[in-house]
mmCIF file of C-alpha atoms in Angstrom:
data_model
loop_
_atom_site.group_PDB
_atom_site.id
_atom_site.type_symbol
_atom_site.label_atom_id
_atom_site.label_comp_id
_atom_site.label_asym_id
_atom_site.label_seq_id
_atom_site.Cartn_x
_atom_site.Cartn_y
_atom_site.Cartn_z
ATOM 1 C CA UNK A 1 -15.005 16.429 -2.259
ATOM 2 C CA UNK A 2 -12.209 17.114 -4.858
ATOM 3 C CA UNK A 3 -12.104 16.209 -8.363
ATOM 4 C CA UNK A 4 -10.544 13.072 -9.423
ATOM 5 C CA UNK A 5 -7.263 13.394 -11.501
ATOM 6 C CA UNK A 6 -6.345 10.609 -13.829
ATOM 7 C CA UNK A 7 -2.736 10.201 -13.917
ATOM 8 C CA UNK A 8 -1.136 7.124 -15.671
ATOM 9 C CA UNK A 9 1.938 8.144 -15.394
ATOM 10 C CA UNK A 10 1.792 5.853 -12.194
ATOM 11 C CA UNK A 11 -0.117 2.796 -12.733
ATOM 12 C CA UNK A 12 2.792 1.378 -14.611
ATOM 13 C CA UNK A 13 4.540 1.474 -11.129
ATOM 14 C CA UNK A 14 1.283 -0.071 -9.537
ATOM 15 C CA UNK A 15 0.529 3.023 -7.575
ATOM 16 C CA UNK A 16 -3.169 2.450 -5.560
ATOM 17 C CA UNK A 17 -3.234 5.863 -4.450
ATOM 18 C CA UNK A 18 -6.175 8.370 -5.745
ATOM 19 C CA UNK A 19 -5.043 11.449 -7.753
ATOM 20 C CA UNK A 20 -7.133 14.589 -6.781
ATOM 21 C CA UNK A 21 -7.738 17.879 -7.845
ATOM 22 C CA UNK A 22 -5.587 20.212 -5.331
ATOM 23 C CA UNK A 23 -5.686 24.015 -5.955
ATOM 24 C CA UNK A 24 -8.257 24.412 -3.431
ATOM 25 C CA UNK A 25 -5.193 23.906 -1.053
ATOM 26 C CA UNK A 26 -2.832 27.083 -2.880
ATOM 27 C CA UNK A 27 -5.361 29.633 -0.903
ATOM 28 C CA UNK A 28 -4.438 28.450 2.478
ATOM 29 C CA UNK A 29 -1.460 30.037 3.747
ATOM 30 C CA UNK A 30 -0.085 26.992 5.239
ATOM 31 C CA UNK A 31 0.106 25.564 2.557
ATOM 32 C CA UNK A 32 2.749 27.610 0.905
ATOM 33 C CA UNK A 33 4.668 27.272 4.330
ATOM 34 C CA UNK A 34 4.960 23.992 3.200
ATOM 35 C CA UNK A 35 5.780 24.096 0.009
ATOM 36 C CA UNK A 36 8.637 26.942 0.451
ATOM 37 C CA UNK A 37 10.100 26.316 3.677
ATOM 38 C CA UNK A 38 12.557 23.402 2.654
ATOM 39 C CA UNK A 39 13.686 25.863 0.674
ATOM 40 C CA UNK A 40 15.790 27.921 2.913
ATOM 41 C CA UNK A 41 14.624 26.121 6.491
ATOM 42 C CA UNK A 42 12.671 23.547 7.950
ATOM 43 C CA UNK A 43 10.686 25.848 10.360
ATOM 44 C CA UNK A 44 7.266 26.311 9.473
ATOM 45 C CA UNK A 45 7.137 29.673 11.176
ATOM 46 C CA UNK A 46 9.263 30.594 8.650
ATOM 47 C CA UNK A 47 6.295 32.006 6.683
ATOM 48 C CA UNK A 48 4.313 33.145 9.551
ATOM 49 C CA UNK A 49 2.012 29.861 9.983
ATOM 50 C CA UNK A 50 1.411 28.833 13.466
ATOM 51 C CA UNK A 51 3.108 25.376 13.717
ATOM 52 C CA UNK A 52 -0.493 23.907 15.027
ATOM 53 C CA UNK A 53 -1.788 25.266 11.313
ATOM 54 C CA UNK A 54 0.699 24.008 9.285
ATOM 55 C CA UNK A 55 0.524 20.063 10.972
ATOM 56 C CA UNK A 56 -2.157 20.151 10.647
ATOM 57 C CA UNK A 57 -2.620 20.751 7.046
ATOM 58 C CA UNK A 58 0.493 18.481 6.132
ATOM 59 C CA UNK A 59 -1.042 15.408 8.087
ATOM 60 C CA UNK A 60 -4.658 15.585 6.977
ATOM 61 C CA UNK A 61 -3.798 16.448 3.637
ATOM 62 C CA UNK A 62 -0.893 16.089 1.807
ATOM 63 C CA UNK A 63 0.543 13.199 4.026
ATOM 64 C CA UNK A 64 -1.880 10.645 2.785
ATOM 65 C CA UNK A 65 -0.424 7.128 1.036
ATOM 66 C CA UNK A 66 -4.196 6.689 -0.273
ATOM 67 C CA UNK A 67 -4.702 10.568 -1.356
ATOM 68 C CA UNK A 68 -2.352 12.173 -3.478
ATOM 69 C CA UNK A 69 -2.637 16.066 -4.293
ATOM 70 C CA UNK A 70 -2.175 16.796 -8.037
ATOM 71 C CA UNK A 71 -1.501 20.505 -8.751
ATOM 72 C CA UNK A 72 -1.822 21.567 -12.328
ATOM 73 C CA UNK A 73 -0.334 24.456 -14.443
ATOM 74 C CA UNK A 74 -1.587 24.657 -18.047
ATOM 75 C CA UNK A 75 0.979 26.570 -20.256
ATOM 76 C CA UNK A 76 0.286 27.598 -23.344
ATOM 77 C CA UNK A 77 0.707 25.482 -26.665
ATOM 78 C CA UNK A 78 -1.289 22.625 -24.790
ATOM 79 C CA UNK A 79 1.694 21.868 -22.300
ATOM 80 C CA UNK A 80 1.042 21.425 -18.611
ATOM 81 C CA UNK A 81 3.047 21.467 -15.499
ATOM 82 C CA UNK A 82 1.761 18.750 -12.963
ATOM 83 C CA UNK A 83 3.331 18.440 -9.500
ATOM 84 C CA UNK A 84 2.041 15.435 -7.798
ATOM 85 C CA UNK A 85 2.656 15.376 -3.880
ATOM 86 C CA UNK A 86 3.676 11.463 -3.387
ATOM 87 C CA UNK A 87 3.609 9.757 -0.142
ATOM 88 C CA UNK A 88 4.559 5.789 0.831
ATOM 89 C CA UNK A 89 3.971 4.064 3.180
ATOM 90 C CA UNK A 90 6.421 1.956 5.074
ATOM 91 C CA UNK A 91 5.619 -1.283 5.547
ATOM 92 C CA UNK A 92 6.082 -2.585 8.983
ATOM 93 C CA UNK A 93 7.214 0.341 10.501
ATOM 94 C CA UNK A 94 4.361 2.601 9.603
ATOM 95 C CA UNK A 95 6.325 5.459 8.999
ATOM 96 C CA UNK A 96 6.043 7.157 5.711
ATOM 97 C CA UNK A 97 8.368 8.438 2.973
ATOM 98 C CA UNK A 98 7.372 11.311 0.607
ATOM 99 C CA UNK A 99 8.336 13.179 -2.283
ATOM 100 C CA UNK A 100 7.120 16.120 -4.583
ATOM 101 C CA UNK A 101 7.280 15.560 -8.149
ATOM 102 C CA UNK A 102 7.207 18.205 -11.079
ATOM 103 C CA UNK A 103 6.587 16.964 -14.265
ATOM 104 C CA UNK A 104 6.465 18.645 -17.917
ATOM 105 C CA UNK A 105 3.386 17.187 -19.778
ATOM 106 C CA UNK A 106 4.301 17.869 -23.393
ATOM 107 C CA UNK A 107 1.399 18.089 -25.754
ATOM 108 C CA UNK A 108 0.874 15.466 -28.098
ATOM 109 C CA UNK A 109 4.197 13.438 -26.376
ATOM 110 C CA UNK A 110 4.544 10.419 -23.792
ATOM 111 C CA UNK A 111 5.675 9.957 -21.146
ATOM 112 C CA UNK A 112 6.131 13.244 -19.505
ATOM 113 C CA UNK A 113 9.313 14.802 -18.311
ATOM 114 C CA UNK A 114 10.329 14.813 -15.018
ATOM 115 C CA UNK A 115 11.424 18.303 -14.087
ATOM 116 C CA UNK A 116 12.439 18.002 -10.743
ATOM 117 C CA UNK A 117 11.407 16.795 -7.239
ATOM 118 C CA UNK A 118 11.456 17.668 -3.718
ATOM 119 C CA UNK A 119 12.696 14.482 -1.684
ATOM 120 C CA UNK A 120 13.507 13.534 1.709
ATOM 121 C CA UNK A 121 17.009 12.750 0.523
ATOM 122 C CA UNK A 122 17.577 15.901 -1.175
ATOM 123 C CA UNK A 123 16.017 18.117 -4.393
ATOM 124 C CA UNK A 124 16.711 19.398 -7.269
ATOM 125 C CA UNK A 125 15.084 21.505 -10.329
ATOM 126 C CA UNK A 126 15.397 22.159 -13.979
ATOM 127 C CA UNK A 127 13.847 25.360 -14.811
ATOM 128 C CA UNK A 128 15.785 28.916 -15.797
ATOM 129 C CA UNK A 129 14.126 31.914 -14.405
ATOM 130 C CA UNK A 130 12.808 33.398 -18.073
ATOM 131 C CA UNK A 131 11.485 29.852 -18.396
ATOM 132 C CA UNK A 132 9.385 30.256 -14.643
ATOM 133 C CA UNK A 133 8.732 33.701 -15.680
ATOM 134 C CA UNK A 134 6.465 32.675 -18.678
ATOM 135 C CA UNK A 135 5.473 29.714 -16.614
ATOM 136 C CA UNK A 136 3.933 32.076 -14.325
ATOM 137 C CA UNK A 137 1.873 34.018 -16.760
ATOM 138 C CA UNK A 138 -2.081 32.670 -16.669
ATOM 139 C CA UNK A 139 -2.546 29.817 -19.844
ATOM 140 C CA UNK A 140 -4.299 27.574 -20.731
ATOM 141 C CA UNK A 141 -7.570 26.430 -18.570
ATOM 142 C CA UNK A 142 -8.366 25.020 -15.223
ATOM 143 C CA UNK A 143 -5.453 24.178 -12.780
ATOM 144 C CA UNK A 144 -3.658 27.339 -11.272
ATOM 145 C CA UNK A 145 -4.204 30.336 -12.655
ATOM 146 C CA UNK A 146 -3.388 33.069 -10.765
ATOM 147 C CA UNK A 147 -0.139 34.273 -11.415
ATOM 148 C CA UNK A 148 1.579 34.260 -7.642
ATOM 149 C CA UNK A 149 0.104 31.064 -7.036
ATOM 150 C CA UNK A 150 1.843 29.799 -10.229
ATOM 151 C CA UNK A 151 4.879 31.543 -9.330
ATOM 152 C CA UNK A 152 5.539 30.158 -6.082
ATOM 153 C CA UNK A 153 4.196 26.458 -7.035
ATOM 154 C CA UNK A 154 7.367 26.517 -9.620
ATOM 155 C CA UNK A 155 9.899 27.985 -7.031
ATOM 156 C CA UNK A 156 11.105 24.702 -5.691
ATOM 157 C CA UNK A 157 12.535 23.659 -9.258
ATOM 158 C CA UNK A 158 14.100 27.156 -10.228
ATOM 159 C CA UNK A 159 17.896 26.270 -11.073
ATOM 160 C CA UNK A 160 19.719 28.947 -12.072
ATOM 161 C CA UNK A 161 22.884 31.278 -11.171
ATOM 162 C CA UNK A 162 21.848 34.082 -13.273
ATOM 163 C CA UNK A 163 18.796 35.498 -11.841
ATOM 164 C CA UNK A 164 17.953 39.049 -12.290
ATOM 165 C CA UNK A 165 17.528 40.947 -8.514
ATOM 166 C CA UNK A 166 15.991 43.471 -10.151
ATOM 167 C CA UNK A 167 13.218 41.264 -11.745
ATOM 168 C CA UNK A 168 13.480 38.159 -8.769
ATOM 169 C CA UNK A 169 12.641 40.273 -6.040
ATOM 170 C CA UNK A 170 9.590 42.526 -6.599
ATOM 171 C CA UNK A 171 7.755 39.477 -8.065
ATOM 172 C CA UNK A 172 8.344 36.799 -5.560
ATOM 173 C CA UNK A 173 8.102 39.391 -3.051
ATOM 174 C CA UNK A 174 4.348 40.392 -4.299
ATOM 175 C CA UNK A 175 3.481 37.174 -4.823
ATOM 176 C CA UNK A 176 4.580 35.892 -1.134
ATOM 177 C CA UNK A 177 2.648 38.919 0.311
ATOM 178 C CA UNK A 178 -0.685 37.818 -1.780
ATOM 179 C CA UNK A 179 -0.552 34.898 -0.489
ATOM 180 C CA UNK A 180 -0.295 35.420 2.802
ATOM 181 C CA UNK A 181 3.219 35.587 3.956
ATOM 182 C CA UNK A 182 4.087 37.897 6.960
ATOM 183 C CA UNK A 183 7.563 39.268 5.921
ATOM 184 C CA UNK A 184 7.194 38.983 2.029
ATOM 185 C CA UNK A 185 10.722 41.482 1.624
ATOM 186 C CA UNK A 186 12.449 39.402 4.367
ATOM 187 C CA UNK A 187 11.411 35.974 2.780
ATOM 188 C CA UNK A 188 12.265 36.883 -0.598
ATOM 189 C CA UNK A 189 15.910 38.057 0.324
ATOM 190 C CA UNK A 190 16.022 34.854 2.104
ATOM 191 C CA UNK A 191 14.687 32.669 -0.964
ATOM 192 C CA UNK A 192 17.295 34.450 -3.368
ATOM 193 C CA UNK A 193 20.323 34.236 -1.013
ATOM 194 C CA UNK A 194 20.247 31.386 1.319
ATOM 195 C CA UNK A 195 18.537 28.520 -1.342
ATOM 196 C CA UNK A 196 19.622 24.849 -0.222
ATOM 197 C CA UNK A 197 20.687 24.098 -3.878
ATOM 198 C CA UNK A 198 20.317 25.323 -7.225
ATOM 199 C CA UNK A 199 21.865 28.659 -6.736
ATOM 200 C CA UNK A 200 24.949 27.786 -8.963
ATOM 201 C CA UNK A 201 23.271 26.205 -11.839
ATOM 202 C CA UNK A 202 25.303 27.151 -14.879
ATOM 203 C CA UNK A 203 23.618 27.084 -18.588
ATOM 204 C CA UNK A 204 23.961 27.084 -21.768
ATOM 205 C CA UNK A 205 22.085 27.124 -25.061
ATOM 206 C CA UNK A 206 22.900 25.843 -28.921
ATOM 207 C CA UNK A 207 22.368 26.879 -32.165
ATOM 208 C CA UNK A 208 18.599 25.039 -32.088
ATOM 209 C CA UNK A 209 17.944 27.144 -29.169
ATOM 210 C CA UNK A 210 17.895 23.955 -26.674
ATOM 211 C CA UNK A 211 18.795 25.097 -23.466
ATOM 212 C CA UNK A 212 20.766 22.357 -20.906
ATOM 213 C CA UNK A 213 22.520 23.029 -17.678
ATOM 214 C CA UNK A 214 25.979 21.661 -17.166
ATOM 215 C CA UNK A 215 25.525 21.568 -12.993
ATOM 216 C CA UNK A 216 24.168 18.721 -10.903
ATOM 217 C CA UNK A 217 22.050 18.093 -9.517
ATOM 218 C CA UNK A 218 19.668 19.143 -12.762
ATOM 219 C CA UNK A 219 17.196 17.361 -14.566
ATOM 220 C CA UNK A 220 18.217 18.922 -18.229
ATOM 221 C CA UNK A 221 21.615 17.924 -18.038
ATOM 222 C CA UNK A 222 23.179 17.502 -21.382
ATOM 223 C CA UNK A 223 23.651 13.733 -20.562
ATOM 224 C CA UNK A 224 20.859 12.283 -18.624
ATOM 225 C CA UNK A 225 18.521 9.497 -18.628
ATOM 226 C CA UNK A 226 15.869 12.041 -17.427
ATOM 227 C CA UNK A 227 16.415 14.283 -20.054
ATOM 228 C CA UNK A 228 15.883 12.371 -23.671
ATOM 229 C CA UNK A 229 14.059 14.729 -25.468
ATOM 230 C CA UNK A 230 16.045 18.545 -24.404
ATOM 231 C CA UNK A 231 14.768 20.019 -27.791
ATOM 232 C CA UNK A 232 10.670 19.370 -26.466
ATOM 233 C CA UNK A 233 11.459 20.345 -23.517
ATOM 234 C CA UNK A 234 12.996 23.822 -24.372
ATOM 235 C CA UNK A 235 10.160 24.447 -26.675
ATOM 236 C CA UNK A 236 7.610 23.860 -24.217
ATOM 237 C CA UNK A 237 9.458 26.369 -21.752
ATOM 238 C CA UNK A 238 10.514 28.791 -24.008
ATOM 239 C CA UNK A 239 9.692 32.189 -22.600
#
């Protein structure tokens, strides 16, 4: 059984569904096949899962209304990263709709930040890559805390034009082959070339040092409801 995870972030929206402890799940290859593969396709055999595999894992586990997997990446300074696999179920058709969120717990602050999300109408993030970079780098305790698997937890959200080849594709690449993938070079051309959105995120930073990104779809926008507290937020990420 997997640890509980308090989150009332959601019981202000009336959410019944249990919060549990999910890293367990970040060793299993088919996991990450889920996790990346909306990325640049829908096939799970993108990352060398056998389709039977990857089903399997993303019916019995992460499509649960009732169960929802919490993932947790403690930065330092007391912040946290939570992403929080969400799934509802549609009532009478008993189909489901699902979404992953990523949100920025900043210490001592409520409510936390929403930093992007992964939904069936479309995604976006609202991290730079220095920012992931950092993010990546072991803090804090419990949650994730080996680097890859922090690395490619945060991938989803990465929104940024200017990202480093040099730097972008030895790490993912490393990371992809610890965990698992079958093509780690191939897949990490892939994730920096063919991304479904994000690629041409533009930013910018001001004299406090906030950084906010002038391209939508972004969370940090300079004007956005889901952004009211940019100078937190930068602090928190700064690399």
């Amino acid at each position: 059984m997997m640890n509980r995870v308090d989150f009332p972030q959601y019981a202000a929206n009336e959410v019944d569904a249990e919060f549990y402890d999910a890293t367990a799940l970040t060793s299993n290859p088919a996991f990450w096949a889920y996790h990346l593969c909306g990325l640049v396709s829908e096939s799970p055999g993108w990352f060398g899962v056998p389709e039977a595999e990857f089903r399997r894992l993303r019916d019995e586990q992460l499509f649960n209304p009732l169960r929802w997997p919490v993932l947790r990446i403690p930065l330092a300074g007391g912040h946290e990263i939570v992403i929080v696999y969400e799934t509802y179920e549609l009532i009478p058709a008993e189909e489901y709709e699902y979404a992953v969120q990523y949100w920025l717990r900043i210490a001592g602050q409520e409510p936390p930040h929403i930093l992007g999300a992964a939904e069936m109408e479309g995604a976006y993030g609202g991290i730079r890559w220095p920012e992931l970079v950092k993010a990546a780098a072991p803090a804090g305790t419990g949650g994730i805390q080996q680097p890859s698997a922090r690395l490619l937890a945060l991938l989803p959200i990465l929104t940024d034009a200017d990202i480093p080849q040099s730097e972008f594709l030895p790490m993912v690449s490393a990371a992809l082959r610890e965990q698992g993938a079958t093509a780690p070079e191939a897949q990490t051309q892939a994730l920096l070339t063919d991304r479904q959105y994000g690629e041409d995120a533009t930013w910018s930073v001001d004299a406090e040092g906030i950084w906010t990104c002038d391209t939508w779809p972004n969370s940090r926008l300079r004007t956005h409801s889901h952004n009211p507290r940019p100078a937190a937020v930068s602090r928190a990420l700064a690399p």
